[in-house]
PDB file of C-alpha atoms in Angstrom:
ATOM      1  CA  UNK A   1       0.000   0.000   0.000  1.00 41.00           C
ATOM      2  CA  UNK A   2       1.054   3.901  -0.415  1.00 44.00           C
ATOM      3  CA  UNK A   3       1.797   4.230   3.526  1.00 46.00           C
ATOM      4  CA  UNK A   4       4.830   1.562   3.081  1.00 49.00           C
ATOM      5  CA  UNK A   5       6.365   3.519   0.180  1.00 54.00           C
ATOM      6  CA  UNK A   6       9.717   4.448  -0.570  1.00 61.00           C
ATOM      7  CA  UNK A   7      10.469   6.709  -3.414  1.00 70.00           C
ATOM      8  CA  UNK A   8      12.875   4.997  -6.117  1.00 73.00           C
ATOM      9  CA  UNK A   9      16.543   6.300  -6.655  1.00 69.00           C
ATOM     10  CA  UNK A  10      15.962   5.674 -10.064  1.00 81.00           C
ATOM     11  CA  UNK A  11      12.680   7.754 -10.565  1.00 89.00           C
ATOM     12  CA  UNK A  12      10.914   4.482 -11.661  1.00 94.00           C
ATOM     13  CA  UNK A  13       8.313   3.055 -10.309  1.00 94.00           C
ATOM     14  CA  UNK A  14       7.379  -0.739 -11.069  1.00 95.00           C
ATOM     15  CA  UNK A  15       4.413  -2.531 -10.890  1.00 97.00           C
ATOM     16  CA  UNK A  16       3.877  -6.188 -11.297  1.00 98.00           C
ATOM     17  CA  UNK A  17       0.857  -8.471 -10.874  1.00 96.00           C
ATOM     18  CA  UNK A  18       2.794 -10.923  -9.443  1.00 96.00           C
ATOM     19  CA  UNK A  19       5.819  -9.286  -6.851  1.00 96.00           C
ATOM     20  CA  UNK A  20       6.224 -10.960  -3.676  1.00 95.00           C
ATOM     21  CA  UNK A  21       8.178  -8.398  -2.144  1.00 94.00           C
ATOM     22  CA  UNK A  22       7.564  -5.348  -0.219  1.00 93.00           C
ATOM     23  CA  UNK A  23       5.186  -3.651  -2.484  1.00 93.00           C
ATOM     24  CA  UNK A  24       6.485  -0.426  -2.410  1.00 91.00           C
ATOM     25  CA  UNK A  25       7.401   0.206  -5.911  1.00 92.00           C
ATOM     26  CA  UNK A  26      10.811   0.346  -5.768  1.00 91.00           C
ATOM     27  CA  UNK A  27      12.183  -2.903  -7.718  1.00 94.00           C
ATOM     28  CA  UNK A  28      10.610  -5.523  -9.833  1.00 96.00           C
ATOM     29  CA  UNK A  29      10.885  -7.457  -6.771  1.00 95.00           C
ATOM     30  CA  UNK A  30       9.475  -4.928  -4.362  1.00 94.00           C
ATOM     31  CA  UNK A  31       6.698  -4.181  -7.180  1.00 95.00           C
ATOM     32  CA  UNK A  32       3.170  -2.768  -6.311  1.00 95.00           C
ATOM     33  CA  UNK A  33       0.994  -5.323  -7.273  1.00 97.00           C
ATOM     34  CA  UNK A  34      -1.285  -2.689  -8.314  1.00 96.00           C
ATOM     35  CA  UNK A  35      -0.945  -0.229 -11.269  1.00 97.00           C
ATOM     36  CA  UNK A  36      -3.070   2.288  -9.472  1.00 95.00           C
ATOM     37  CA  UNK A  37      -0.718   2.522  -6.220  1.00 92.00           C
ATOM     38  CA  UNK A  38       2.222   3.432  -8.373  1.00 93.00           C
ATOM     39  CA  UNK A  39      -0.556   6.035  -9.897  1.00 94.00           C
ATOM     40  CA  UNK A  40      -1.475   7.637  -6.733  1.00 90.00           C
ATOM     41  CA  UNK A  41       2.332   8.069  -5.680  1.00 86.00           C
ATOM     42  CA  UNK A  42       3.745  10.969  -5.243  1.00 76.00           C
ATOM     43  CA  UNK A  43       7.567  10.724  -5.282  1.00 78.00           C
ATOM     44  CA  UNK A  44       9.798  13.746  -6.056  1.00 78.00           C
ATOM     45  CA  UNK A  45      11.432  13.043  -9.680  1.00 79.00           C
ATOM     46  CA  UNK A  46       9.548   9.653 -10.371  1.00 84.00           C
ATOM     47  CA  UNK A  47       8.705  10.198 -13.944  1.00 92.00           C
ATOM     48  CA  UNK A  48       8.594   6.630 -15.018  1.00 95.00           C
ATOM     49  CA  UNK A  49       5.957   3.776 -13.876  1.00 96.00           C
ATOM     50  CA  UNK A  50       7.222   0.215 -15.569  1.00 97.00           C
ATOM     51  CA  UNK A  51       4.362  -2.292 -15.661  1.00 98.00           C
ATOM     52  CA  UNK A  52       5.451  -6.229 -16.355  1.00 98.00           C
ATOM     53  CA  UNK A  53       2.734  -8.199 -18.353  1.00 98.00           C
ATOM     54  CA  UNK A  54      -1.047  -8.894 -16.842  1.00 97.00           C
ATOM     55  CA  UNK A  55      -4.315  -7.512 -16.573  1.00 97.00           C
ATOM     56  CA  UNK A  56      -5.231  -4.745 -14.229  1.00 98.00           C
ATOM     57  CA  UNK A  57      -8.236  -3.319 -13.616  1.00 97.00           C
ATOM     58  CA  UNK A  58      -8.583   0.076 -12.192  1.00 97.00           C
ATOM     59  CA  UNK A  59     -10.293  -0.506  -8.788  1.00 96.00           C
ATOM     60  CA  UNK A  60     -10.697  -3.781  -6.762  1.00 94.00           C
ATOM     61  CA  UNK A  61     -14.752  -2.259  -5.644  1.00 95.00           C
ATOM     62  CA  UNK A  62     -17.421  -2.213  -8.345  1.00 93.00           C
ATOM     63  CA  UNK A  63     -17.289   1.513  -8.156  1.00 95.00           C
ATOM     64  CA  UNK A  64     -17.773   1.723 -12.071  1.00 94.00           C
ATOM     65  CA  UNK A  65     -16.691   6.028 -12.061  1.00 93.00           C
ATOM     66  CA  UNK A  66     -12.800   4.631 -11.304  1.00 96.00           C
ATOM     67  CA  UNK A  67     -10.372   4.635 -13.991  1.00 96.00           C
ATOM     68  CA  UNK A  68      -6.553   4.853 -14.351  1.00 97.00           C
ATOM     69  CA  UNK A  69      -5.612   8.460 -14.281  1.00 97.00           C
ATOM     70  CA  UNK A  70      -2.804   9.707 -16.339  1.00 97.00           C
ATOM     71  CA  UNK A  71      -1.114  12.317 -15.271  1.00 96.00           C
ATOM     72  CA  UNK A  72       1.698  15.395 -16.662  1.00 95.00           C
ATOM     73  CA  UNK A  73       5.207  14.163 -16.533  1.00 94.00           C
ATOM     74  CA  UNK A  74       4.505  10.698 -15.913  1.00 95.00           C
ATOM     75  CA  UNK A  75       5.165   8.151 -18.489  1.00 96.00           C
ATOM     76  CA  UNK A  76       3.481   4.827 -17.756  1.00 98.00           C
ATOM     77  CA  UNK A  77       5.438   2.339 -19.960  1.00 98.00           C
ATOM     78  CA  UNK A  78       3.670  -1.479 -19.820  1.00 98.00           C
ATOM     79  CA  UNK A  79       5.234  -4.817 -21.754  1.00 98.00           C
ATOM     80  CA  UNK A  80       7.913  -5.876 -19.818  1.00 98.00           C
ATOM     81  CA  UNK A  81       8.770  -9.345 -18.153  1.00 98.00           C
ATOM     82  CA  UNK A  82      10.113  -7.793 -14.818  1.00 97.00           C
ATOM     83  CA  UNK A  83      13.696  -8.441 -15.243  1.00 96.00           C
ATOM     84  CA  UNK A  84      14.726  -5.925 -17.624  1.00 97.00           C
ATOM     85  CA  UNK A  85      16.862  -2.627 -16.177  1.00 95.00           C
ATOM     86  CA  UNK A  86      16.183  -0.653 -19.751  1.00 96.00           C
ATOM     87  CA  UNK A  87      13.721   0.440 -21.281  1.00 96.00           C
ATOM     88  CA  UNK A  88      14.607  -0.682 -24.581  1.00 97.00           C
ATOM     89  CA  UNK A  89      14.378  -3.990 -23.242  1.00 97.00           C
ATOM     90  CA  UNK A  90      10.672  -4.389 -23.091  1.00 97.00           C
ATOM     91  CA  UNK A  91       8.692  -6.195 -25.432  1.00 98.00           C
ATOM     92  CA  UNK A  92       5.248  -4.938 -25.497  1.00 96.00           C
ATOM     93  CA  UNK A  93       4.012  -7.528 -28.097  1.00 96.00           C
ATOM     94  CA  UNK A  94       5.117 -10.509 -26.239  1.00 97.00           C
ATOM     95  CA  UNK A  95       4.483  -9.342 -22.606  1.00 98.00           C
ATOM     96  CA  UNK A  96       0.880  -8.514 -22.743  1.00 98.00           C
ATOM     97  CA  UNK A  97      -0.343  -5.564 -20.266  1.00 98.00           C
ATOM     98  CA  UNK A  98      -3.828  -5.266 -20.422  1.00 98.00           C
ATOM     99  CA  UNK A  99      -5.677  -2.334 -18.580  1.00 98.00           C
ATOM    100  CA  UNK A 100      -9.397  -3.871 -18.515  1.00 98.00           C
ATOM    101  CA  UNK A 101     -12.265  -2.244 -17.055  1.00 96.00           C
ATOM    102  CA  UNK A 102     -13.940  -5.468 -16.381  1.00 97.00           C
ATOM    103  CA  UNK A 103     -14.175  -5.289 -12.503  1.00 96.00           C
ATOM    104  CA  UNK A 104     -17.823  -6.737 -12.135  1.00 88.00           C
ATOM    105  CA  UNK A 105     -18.548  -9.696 -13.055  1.00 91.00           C
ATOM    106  CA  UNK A 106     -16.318 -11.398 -15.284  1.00 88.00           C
ATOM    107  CA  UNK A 107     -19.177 -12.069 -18.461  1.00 86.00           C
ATOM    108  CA  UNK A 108     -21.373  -9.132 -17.565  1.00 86.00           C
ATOM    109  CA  UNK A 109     -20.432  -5.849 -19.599  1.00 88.00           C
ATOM    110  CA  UNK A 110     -22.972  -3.611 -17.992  1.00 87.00           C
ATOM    111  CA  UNK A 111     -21.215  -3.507 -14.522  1.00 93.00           C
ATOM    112  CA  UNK A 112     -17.649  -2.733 -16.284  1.00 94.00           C
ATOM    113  CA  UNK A 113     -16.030   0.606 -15.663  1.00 94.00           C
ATOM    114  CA  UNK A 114     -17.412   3.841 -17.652  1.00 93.00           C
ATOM    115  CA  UNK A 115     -13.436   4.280 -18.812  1.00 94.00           C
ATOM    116  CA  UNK A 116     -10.581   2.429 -18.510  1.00 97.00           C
ATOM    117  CA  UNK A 117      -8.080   5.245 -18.910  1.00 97.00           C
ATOM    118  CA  UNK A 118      -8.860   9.032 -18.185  1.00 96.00           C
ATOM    119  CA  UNK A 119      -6.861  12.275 -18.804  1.00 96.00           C
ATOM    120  CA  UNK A 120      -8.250  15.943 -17.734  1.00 97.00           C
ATOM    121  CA  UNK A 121      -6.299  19.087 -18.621  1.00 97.00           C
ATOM    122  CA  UNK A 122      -3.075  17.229 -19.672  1.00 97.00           C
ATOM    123  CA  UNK A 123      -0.083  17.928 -22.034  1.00 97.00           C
ATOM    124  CA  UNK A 124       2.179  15.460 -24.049  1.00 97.00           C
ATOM    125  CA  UNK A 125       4.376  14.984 -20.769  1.00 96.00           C
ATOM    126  CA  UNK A 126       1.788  12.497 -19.561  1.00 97.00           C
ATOM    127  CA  UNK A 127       2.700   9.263 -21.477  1.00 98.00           C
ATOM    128  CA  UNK A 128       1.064   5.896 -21.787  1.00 98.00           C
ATOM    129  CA  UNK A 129       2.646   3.422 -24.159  1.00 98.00           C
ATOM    130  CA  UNK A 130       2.637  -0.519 -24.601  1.00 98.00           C
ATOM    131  CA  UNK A 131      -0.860  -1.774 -23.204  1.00 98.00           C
ATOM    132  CA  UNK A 132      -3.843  -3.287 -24.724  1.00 98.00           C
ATOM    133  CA  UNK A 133      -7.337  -1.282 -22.962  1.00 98.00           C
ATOM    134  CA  UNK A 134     -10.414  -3.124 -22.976  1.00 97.00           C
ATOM    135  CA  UNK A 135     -13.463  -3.905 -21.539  1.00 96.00           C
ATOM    136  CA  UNK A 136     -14.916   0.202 -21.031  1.00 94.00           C
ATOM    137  CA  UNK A 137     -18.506   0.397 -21.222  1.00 93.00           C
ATOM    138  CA  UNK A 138     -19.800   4.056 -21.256  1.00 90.00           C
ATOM    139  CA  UNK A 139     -23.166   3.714 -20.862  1.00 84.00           C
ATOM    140  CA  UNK A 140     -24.754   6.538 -18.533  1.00 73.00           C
ATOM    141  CA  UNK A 141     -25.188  10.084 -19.181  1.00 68.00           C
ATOM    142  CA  UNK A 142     -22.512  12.005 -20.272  1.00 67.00           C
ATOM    143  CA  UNK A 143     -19.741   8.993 -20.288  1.00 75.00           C
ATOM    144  CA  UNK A 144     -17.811   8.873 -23.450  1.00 84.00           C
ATOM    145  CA  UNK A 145     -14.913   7.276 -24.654  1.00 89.00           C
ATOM    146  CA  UNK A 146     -14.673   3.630 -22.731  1.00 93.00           C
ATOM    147  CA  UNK A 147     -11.248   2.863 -23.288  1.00 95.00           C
ATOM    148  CA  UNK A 148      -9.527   6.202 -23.643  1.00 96.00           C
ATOM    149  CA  UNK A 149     -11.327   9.697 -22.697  1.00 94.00           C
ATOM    150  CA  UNK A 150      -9.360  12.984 -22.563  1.00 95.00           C
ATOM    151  CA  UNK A 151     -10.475  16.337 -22.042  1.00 95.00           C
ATOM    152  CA  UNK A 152      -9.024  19.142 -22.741  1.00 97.00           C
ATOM    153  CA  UNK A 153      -6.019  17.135 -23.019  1.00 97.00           C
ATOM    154  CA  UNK A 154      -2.607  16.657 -25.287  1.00 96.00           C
ATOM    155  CA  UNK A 155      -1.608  12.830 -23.752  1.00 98.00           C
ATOM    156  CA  UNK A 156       1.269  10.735 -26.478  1.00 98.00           C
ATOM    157  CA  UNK A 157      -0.278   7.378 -26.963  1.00 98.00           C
ATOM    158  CA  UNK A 158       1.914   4.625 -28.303  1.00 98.00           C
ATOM    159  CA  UNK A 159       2.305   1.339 -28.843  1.00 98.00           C
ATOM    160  CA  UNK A 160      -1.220   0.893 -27.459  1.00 98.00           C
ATOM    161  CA  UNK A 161      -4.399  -1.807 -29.105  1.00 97.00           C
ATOM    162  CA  UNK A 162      -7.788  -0.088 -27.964  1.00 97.00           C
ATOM    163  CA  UNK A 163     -10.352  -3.010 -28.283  1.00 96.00           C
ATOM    164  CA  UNK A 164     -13.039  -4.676 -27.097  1.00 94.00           C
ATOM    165  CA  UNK A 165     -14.569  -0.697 -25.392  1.00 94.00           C
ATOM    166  CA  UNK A 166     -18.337  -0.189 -25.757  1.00 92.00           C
ATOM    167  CA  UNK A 167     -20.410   2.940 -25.924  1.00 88.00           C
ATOM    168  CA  UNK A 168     -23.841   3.314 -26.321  1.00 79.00           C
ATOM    169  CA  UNK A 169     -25.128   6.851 -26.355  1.00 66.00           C
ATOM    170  CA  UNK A 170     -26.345   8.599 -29.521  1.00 63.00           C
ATOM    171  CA  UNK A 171     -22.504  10.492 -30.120  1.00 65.00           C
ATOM    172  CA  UNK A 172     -21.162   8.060 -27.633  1.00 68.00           C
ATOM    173  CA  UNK A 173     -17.440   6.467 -28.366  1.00 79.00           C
ATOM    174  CA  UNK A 174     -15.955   2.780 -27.212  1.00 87.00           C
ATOM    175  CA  UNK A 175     -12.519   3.487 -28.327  1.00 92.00           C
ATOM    176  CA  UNK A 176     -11.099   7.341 -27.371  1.00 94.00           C
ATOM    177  CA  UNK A 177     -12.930  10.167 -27.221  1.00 91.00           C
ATOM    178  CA  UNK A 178     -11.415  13.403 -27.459  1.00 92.00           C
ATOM    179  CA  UNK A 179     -13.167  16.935 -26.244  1.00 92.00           C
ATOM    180  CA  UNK A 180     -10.927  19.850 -26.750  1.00 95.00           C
ATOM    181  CA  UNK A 181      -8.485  17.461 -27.015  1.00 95.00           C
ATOM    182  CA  UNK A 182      -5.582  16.532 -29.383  1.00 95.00           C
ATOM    183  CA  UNK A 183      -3.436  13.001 -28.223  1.00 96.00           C
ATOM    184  CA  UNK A 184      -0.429  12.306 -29.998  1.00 95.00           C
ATOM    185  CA  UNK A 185      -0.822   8.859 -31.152  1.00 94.00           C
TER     186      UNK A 185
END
């Protein structure tokens, strides 16, 4: 959890499904096991979350408003083993990091999460590369853009396979939806 943190001398923070360690964020094998503890840190200089291959899912509740928050200077890099000390090591295609709002039940869609991945007033500084985001459903009121929604917001998108997002209103969007926004991608 956040209250057993220490910041990183290396300014990254890793996350990994599967760490046995301290989960503090500070190693592969001190990992967080969740992406969204290394999200909520707040460490002086950490401008780099790693995330080794696996699904995660925004919030362990059914609270279906909670999504993965991107923020400015923060570059959340997914597809790597949980070995590698570069980030040219990573292989994004072969170590699958999924980011899936499926945190109901596991066939129902309606219970999913209204976005998987959010970004509010951002520039190109905030930086999410190398996952696969599924399983969004926007389907109440003004909820648009399952997978991806920015507003009025610049985020670089790379490497990334948006599938598998549903949206249902009249202008609604599964994929990314983008108000006053313009993502490098």
């Amino acid at each position: 959890d956040e209250n057993n943190v220490c910041c990183p001398a290396n300014n990254i923070i890793y996350v990994k499904a599967n760490a046995t360690g301290a989960n503090n964020g500070s190693s592969w094998t001190d990992a967080f096991t969740d992406l969204q503890s290394a999200l909520n840190l707040t460490c002086p200089g950490s401008n780099q979350v790693w995330v080794a291959g696996g699904t995660y899912k925004p919030t362990a509740t059914t609270n279906r408003g909670v999504s993965f928050v991107l923020k400015n200077n923060l570059a959340v890099y997914g597809g790597f083993a949980g070995t590698e000390t570069l980030l040219s090591q990573r292989n994004w295609v072969t170590n699958v990091t999924i980011l899936s709002g499926n945190i109901g039940q596991q066939q129902s869609a309606p219970d999913n999460s209204y976005h998987v991945v959010t970004s509010n007033g951002l520039n190109n500084t905030a930086i999410i590369d190398g996952f696969t985001i599924t399983d969004g459903y926007a389907n109440q009121g003004n909820n648009k853009g399952a997978g991806i929604s920015n507003i009025s917001s610049s985020p670089t998108i790379s490497n990334c396979i948006i599938i598998g997002n549903q949206a249902f209103d009249s202008d609604g969007v599964g994929g990314m939806y983008n108000q006053n926004s313009s993502p490098t991608i």
